[in-house]
Coordinates of N, CA and C in Angstrom, one line a residue:
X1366 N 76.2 -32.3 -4.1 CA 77.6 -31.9 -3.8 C 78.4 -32.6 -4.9
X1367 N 79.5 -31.7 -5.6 CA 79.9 -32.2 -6.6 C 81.1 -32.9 -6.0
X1368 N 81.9 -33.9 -6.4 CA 83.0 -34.7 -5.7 C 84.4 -34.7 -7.1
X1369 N 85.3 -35.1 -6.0 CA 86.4 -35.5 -7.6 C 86.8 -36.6 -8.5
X1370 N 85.4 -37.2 -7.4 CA 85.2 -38.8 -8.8 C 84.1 -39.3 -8.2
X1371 N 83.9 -40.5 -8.6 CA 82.5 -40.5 -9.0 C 82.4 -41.2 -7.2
X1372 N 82.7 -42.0 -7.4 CA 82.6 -42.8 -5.4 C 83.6 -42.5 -4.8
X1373 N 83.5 -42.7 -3.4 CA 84.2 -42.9 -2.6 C 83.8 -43.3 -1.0
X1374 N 84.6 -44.3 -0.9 CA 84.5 -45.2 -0.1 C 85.1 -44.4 1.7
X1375 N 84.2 -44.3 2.6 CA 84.5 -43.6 3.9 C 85.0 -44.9 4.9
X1376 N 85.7 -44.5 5.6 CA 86.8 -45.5 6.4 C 85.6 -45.7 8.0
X1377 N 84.5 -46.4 7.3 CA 84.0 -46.7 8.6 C 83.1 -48.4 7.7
X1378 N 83.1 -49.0 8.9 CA 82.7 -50.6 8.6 C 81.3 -50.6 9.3
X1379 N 80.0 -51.3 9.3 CA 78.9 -51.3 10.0 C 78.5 -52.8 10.2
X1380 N 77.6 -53.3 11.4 CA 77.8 -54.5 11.5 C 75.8 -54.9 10.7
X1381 N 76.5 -55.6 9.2 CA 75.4 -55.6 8.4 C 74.1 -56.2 9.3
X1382 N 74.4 -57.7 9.8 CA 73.6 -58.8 10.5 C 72.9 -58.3 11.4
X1383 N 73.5 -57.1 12.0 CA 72.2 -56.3 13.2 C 71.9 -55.4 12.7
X1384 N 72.0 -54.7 11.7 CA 71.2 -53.8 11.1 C 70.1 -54.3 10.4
X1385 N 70.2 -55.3 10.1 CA 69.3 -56.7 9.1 C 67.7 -56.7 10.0
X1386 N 68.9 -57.0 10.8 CA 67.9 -57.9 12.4 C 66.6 -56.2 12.7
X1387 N 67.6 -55.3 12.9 CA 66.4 -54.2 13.3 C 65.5 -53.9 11.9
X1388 N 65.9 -53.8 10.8 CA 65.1 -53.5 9.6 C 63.8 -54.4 9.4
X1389 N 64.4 -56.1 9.9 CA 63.4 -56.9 9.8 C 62.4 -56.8 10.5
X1390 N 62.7 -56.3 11.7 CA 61.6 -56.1 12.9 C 61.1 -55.0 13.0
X1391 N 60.8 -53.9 11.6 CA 60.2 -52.9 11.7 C 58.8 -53.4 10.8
X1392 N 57.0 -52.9 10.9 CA 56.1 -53.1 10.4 C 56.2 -52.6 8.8
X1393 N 55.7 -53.6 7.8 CA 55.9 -53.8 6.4 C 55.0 -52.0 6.0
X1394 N 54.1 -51.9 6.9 CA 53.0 -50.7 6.2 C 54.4 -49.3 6.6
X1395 N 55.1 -49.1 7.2 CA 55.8 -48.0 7.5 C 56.5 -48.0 6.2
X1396 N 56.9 -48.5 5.0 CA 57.1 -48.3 3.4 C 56.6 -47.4 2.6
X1397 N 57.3 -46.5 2.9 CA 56.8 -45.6 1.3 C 56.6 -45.8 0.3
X1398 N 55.6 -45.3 -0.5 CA 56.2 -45.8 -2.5 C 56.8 -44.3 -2.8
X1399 N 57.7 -44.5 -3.9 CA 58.7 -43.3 -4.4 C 57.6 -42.2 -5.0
X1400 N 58.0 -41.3 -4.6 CA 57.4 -39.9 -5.0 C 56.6 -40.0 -6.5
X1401 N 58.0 -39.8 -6.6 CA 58.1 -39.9 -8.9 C 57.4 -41.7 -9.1
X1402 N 56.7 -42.1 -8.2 CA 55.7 -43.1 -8.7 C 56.8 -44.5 -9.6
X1403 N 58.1 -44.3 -9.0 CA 59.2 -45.1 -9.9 C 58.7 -46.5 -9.4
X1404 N 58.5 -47.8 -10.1 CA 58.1 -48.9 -10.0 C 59.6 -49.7 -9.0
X1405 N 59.3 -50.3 -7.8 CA 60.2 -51.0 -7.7 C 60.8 -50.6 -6.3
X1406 N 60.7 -48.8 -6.3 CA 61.6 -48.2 -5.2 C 60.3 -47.7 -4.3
X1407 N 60.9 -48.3 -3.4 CA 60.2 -47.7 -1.6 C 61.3 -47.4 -0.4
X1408 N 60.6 -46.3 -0.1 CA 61.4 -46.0 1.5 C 60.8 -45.5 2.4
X1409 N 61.7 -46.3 3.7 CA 61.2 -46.2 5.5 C 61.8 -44.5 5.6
X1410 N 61.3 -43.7 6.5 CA 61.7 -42.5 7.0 C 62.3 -42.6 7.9
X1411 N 63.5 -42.2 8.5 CA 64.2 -42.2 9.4 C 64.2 -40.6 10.3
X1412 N 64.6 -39.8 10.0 CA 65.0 -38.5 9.7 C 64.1 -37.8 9.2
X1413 N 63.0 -37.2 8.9 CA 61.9 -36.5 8.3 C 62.1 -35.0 8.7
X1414 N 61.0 -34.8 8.0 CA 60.1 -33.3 8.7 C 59.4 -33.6 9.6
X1415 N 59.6 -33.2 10.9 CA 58.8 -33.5 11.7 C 58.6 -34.7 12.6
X1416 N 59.9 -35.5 12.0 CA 59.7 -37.5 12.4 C 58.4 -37.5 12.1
X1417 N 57.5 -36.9 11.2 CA 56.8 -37.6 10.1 C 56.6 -38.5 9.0
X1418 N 55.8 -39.4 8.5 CA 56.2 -40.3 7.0 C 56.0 -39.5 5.9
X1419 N 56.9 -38.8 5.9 CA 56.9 -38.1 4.6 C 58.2 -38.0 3.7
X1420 N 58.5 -37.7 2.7 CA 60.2 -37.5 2.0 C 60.4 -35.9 1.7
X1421 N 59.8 -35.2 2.7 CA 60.1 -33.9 2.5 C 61.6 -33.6 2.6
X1422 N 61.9 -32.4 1.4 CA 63.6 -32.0 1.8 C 63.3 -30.7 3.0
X1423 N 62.3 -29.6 3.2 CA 62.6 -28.9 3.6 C 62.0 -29.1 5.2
X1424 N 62.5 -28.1 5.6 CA 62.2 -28.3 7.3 C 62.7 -29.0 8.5
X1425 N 62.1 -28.7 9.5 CA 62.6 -29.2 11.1 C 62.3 -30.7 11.0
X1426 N 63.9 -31.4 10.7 CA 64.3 -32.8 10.6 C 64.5 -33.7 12.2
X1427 N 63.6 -34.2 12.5 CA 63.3 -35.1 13.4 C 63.5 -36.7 13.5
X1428 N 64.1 -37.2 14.3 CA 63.5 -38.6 14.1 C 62.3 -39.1 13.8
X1429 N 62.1 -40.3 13.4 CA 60.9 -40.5 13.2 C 60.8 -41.7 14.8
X1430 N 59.6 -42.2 14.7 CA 59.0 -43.4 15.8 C 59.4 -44.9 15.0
X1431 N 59.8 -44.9 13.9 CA 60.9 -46.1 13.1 C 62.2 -45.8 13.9
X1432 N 62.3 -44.8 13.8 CA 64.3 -44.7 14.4 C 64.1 -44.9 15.7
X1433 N 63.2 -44.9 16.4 CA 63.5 -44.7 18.1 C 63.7 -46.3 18.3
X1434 N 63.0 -47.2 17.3 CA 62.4 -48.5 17.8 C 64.2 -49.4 17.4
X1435 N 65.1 -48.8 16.6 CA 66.3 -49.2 16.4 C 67.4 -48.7 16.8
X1436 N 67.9 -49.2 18.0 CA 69.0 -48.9 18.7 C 70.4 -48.8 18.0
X1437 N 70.6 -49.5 17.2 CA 72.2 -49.4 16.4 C 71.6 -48.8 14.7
X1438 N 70.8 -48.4 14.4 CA 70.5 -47.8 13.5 C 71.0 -46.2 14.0
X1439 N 70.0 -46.0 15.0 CA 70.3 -44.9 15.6 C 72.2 -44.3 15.9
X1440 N 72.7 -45.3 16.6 CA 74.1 -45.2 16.8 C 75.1 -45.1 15.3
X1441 N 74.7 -46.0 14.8 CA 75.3 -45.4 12.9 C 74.9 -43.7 12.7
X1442 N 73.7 -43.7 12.6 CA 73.6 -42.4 12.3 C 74.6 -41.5 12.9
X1443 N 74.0 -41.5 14.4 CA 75.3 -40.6 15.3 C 76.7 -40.8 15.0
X1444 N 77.2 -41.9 14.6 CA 78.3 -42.3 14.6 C 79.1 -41.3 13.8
X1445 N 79.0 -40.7 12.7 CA 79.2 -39.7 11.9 C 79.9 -38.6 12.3
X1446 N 78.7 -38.2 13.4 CA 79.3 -36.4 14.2 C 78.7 -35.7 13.4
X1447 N 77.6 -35.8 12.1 CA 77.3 -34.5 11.6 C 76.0 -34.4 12.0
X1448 N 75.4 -33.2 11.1 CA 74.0 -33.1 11.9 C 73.6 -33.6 10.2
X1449 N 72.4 -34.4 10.7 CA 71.3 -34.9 9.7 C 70.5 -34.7 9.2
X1450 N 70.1 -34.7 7.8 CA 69.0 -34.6 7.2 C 68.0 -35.4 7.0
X1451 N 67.6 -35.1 5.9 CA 66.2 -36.3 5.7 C 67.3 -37.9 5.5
X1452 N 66.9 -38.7 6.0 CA 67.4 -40.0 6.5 C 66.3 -41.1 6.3
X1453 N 67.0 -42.6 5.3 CA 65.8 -43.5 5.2 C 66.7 -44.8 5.0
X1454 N 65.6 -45.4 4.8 CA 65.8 -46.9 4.6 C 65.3 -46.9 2.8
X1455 N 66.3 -47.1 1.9 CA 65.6 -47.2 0.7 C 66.0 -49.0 0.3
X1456 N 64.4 -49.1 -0.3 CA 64.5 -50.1 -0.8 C 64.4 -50.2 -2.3
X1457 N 64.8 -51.4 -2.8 CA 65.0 -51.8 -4.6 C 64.9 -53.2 -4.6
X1458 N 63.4 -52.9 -4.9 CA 62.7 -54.4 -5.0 C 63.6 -55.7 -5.8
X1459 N 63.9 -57.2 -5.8 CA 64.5 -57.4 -6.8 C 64.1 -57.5 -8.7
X1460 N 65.4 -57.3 -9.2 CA 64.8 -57.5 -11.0 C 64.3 -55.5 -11.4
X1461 N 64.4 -54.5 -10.1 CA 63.8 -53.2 -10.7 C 65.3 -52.5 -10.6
X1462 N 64.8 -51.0 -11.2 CA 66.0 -50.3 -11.2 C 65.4 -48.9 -10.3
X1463 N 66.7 -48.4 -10.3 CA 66.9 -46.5 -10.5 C 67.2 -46.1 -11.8
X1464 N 66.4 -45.5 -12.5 CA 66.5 -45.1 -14.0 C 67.6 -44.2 -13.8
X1465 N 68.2 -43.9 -14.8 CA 69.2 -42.9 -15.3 C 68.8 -41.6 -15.2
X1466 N 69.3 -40.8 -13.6 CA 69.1 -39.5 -13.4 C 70.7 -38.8 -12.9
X1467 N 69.8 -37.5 -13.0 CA 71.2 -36.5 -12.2 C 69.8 -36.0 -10.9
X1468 N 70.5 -35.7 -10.0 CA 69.8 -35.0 -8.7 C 69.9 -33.6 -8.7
X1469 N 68.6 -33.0 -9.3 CA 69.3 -31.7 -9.7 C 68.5 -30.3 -8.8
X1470 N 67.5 -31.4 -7.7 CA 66.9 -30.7 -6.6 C 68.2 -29.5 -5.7
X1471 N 67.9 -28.1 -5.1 CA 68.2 -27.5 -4.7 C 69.1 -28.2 -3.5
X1472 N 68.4 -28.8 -2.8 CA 68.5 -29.9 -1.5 C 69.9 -30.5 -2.3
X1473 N 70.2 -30.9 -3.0 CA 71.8 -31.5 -3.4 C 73.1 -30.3 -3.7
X1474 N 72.4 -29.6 -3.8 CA 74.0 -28.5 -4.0 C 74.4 -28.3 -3.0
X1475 N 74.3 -28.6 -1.6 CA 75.2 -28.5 -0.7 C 75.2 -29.6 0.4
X1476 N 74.5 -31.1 -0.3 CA 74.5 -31.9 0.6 C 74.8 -32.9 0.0
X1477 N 75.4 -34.3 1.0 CA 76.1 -35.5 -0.4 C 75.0 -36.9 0.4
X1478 N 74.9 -37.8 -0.4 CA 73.9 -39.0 0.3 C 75.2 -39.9 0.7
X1479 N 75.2 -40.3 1.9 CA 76.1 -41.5 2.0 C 75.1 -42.7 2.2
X1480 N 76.1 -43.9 1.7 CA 75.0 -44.9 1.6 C 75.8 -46.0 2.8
X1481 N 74.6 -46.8 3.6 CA 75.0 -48.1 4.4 C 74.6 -49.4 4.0
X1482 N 74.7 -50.2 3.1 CA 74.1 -51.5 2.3 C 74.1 -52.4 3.6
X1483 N 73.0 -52.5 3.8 CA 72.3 -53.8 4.8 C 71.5 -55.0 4.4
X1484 N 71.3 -55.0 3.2 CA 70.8 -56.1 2.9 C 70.8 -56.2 1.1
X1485 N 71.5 -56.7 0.1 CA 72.4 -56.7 -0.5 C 73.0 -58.0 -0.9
X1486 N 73.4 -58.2 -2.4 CA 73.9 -59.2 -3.0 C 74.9 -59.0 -4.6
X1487 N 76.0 -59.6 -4.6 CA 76.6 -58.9 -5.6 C 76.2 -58.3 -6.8
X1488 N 74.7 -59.3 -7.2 CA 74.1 -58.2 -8.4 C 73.5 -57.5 -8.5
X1489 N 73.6 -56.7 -7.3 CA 73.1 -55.3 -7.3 C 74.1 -54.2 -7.5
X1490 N 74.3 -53.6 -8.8 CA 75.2 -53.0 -8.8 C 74.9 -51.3 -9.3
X1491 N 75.6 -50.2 -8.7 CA 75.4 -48.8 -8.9 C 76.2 -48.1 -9.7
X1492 N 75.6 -47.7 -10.9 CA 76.4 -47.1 -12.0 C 76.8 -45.8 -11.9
X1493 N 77.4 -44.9 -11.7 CA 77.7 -43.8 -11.8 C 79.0 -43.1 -13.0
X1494 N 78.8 -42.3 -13.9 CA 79.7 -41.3 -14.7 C 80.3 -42.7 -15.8
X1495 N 80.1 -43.7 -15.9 CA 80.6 -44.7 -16.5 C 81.4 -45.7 -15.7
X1496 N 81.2 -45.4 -14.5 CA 81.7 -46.4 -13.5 C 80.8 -47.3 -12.7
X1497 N 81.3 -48.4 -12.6 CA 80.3 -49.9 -12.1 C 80.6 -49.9 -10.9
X1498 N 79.5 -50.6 -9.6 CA 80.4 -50.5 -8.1 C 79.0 -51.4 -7.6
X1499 N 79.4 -52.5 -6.7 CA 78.3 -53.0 -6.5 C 78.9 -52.9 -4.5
X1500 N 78.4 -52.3 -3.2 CA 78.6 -51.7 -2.3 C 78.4 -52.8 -1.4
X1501 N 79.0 -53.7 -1.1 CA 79.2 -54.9 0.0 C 78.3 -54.6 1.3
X1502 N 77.6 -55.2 1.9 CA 76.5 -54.9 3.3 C 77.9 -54.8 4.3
X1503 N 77.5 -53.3 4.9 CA 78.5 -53.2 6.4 C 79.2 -51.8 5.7
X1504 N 79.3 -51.5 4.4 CA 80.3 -50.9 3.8 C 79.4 -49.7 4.1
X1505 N 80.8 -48.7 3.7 CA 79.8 -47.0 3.6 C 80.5 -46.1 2.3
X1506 N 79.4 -45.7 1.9 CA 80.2 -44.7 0.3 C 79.0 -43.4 0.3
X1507 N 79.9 -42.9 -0.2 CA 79.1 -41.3 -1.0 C 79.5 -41.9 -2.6
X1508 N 78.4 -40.9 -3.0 CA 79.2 -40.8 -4.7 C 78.4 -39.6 -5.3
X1509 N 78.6 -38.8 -6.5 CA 78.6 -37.9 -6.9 C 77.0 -37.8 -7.5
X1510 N 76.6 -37.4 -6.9 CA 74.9 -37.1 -7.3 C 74.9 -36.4 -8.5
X1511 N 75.4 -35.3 -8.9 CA 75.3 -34.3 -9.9 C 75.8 -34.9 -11.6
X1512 N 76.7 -36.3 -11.1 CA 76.7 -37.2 -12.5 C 75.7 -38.1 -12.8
X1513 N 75.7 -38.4 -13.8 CA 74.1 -39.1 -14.0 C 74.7 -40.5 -13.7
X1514 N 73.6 -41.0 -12.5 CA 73.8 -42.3 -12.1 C 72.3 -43.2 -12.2
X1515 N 72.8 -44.5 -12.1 CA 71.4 -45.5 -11.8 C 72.0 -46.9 -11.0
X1516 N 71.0 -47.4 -10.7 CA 70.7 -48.8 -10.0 C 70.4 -49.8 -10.3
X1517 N 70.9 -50.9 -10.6 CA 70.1 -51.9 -11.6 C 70.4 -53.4 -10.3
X1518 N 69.0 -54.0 -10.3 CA 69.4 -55.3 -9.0 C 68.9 -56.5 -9.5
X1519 N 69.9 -56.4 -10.2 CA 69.7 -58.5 -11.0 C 69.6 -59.2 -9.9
X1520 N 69.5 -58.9 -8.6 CA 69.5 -60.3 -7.8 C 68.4 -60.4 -7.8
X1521 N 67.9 -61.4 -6.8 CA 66.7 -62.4 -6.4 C 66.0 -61.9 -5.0
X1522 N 66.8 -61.0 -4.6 CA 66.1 -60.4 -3.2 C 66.2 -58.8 -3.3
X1523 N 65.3 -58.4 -2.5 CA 64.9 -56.8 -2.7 C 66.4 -56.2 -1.5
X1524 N 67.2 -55.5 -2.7 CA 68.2 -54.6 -1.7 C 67.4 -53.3 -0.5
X1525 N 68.2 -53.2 0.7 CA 67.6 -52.0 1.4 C 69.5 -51.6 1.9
X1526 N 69.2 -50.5 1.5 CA 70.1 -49.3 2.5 C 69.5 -48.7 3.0
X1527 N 70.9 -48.2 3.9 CA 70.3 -47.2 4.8 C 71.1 -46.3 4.0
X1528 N 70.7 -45.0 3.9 CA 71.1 -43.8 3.1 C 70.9 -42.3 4.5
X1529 N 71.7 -41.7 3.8 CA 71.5 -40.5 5.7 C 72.4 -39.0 4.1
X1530 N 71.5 -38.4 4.5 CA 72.0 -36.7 3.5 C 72.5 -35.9 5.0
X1531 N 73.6 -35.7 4.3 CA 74.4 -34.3 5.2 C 74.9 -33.3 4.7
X1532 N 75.2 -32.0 5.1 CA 75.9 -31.6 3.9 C 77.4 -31.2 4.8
X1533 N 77.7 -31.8 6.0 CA 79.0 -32.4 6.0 C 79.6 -31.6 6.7
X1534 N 80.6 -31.2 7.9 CA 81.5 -30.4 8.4 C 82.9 -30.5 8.1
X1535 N 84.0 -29.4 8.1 CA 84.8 -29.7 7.9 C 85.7 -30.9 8.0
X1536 N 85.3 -31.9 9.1 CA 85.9 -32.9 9.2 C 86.0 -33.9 8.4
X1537 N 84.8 -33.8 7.9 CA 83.5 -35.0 7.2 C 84.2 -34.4 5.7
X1538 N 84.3 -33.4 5.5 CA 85.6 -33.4 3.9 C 86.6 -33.5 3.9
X1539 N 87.5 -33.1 5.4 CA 89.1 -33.8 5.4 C 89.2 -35.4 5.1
X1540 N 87.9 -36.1 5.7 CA 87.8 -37.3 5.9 C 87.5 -37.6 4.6
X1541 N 86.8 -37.3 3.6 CA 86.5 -37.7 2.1 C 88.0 -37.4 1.1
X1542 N 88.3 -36.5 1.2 CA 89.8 -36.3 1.0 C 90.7 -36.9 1.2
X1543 N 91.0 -37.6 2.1 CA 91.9 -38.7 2.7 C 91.1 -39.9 2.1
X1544 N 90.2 -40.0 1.7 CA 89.8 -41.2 1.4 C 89.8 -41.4 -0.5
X1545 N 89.9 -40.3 -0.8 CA 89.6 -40.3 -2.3 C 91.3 -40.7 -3.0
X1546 N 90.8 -41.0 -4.7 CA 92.2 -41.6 -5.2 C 92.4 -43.2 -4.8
X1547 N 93.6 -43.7 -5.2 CA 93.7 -45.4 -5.4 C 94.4 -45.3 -4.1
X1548 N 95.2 -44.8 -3.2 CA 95.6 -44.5 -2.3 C 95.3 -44.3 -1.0
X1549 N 93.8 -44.3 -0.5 CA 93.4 -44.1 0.7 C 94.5 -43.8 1.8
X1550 N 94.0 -42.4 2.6 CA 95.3 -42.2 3.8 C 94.9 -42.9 5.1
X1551 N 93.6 -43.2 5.6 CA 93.0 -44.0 6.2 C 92.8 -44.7 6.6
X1552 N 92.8 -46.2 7.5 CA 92.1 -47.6 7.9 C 90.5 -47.2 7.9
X1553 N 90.1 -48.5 7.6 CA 88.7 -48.5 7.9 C 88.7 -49.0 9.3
X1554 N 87.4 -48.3 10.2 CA 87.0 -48.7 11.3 C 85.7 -48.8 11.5
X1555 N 85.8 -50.3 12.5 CA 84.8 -50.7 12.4 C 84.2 -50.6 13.5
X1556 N 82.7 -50.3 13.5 CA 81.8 -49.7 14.7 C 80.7 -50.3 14.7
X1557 N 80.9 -51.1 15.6 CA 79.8 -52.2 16.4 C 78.7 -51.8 17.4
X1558 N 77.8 -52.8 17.3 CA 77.0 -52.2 17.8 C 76.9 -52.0 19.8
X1559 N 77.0 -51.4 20.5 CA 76.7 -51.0 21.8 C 75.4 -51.2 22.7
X1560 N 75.6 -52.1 23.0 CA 73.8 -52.3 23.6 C 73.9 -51.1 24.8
X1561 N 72.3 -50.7 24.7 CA 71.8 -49.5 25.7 C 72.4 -48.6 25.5
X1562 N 73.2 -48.0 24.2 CA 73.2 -46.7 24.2 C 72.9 -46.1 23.1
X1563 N 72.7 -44.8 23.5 CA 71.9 -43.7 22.5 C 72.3 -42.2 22.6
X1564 N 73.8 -42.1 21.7 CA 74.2 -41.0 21.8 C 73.4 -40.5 21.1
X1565 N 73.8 -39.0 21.4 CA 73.1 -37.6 20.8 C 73.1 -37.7 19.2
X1566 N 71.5 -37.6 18.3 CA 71.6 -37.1 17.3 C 71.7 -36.0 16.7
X1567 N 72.5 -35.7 16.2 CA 72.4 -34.0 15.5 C 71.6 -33.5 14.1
X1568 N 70.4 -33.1 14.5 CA 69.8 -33.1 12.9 C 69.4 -31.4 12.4
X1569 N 69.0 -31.6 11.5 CA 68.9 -29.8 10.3 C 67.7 -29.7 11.5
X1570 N 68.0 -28.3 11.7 CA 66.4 -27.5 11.9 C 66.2 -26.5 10.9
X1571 N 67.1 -25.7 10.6 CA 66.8 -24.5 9.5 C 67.5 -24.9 8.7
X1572 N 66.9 -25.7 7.3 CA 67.8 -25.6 5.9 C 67.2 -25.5 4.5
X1573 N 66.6 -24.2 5.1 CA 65.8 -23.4 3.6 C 65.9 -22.0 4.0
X1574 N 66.6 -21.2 3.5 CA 66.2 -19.7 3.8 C 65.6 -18.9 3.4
X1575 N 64.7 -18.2 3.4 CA 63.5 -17.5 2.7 C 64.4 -16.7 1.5
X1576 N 65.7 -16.1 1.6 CA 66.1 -15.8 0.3 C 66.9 -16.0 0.5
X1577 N 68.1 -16.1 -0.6 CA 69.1 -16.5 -0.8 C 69.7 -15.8 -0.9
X1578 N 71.3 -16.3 -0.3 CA 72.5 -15.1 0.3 C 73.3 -14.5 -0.9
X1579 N 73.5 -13.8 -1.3 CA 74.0 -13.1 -2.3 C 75.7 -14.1 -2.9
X1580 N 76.2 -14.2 -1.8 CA 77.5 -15.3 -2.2 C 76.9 -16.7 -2.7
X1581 N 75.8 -17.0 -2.2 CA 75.3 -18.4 -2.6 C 74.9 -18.7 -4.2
X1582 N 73.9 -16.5 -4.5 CA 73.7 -17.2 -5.7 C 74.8 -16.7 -6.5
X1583 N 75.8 -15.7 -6.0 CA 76.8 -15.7 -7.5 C 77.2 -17.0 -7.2
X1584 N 77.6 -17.9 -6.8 CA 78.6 -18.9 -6.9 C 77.2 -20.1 -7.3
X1585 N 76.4 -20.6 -7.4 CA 75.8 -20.8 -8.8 C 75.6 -20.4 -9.9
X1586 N 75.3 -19.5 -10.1 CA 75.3 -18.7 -11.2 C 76.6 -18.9 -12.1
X1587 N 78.1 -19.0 -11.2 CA 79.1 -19.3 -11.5 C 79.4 -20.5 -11.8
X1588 N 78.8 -21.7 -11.2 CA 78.6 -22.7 -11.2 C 78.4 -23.5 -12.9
X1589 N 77.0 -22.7 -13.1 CA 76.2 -22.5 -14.0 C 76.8 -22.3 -15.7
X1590 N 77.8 -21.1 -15.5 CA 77.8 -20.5 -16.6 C 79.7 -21.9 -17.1
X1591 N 79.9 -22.3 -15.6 CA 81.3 -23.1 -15.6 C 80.7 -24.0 -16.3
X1592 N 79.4 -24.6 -16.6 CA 78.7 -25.8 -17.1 C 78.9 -25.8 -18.5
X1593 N 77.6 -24.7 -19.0 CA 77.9 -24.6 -20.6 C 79.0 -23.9 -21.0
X1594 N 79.7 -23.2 -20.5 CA 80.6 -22.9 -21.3 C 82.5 -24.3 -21.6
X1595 N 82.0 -25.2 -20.8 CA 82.9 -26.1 -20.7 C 82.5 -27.3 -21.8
X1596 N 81.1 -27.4 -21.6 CA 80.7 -28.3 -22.9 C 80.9 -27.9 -24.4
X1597 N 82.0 -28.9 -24.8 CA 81.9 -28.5 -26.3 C 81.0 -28.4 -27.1
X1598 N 79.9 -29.1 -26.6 CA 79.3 -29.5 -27.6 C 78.0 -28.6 -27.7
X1599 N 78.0 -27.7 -26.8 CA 76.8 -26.5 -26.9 C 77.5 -25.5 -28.1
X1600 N 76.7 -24.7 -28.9 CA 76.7 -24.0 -30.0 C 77.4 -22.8 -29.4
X1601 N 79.0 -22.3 -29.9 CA 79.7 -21.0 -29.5 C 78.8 -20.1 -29.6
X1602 N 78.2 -19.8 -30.8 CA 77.1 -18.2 -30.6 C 76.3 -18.2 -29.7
X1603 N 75.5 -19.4 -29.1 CA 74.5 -19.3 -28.0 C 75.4 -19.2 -26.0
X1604 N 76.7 -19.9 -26.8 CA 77.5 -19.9 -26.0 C 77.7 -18.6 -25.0
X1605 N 78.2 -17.6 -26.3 CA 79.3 -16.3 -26.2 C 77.6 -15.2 -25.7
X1606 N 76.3 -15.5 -26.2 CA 75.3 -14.5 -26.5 C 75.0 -14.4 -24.5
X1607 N 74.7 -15.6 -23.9 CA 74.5 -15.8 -22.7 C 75.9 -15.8 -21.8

């Protein structure tokens, strides 16, 4: 999901120290290693195909038997009001990175990652579009997938967020909206944890459609051609020919 700058900071606070506490008390083997074989990055499944250990994008998105075992993990998630996708705990070993990518999987054109930093130190910092941001534990941000971003964790201890993909209801963009600019319309609020409860999670059951809607693909297509034809620096004849 493309945004109108590179972060943005959502007006909700999380209570880092118990999120800490449930991450710690989950088993070390429930760790994934990254897909793309990236040195350094591992993630817990929250949210899956199936509450499976897998990092599938497509399919009936479940809890997993990690998320049942954490009561205020669970309640952040809910806390939102949207329905959920694939949802994890990512880790960034210390001293490794996130190399320099753009997200250019299908699965991101209509959905944005927000992040929860639970365990975290100032030199761990998140680059995006030419902007630096290092995401305080408790805090919550989206930021712009589609610009090429990376991760770099000069600290001494391995960072973990919690990261949750939505692709957001109207509220959930009034609320980015008010939040975006030097101006915030906003207070942050802060949402503590509740012992013994477990509201309702809302998660994706159908979010792949065997074909695609005719409005979906002109408006990439349109997407597409708004790309090269805006870069200067692509060749006018190859420009004007396509």
């Amino acid at each position: 999901m493309q945004l109108n700058q590179a972060f943005v900071q959502l007006p909700y606070r999380f209570d880092a120290t118990r999120l800490r506490a449930e991450v710690d008390a989950l088993d070390e083997e429930l760790w994934l290693p990254h897909p793309s074989g990236l040195a350094g990055n591992s993630a817990l499944p929250l949210v899956s195909h199936d509450g499976g250990a897998n990092n599938d994008f497509v399919g009936c998105m479940q809890p997993t038997p990690a998320l049942e075992q954490c009561e205020y993990l669970h309640q952040v998630l809910a806390s939102f009001g949207e329905v959920i996708g694939r949802s994890r705990l990512m880790k960034l070993d210390a001293g490794a990175e996130v190399t320099r990518h753009v997200d250019f999987n299908y699965h991101w054109y209509t959905r944005v990652r927000i992040h929860v930093p639970i365990i975290t130190e100032p030199e761990v910092t998140f680059y995006c579009d030419g902007n630096a941001l290092h995401m305080p534990p408790g805090d919550c941000w989206i930021f712009d997938s589609w610009r090429y971003h990376n991760v770099v964790n000069r600290g001494r201890n391995d960072r973990i967020h919690l990261v949750v993909d939505t692709a957001g209801s109207s509220r959930f963009w009034n609320t980015v909206r008010a939040m975006e600019g030097t101006a915030p319309s906003m207070a942050i609020k802060q949402i503590d944890y509740q012992p013994g409860q477990k509201p309702e999670l809302k998660t994706e059951r159908f979010n792949s459609a065997p074909v695609m809607a005719p409005g979906e693909m002109d408006a990439l297509c349109n997407s597409l051609i708004a790309d090269f034809t805006g870069n200067s620096a692509n060749d006018a004849a190859t420009v004007k020919k396509y």
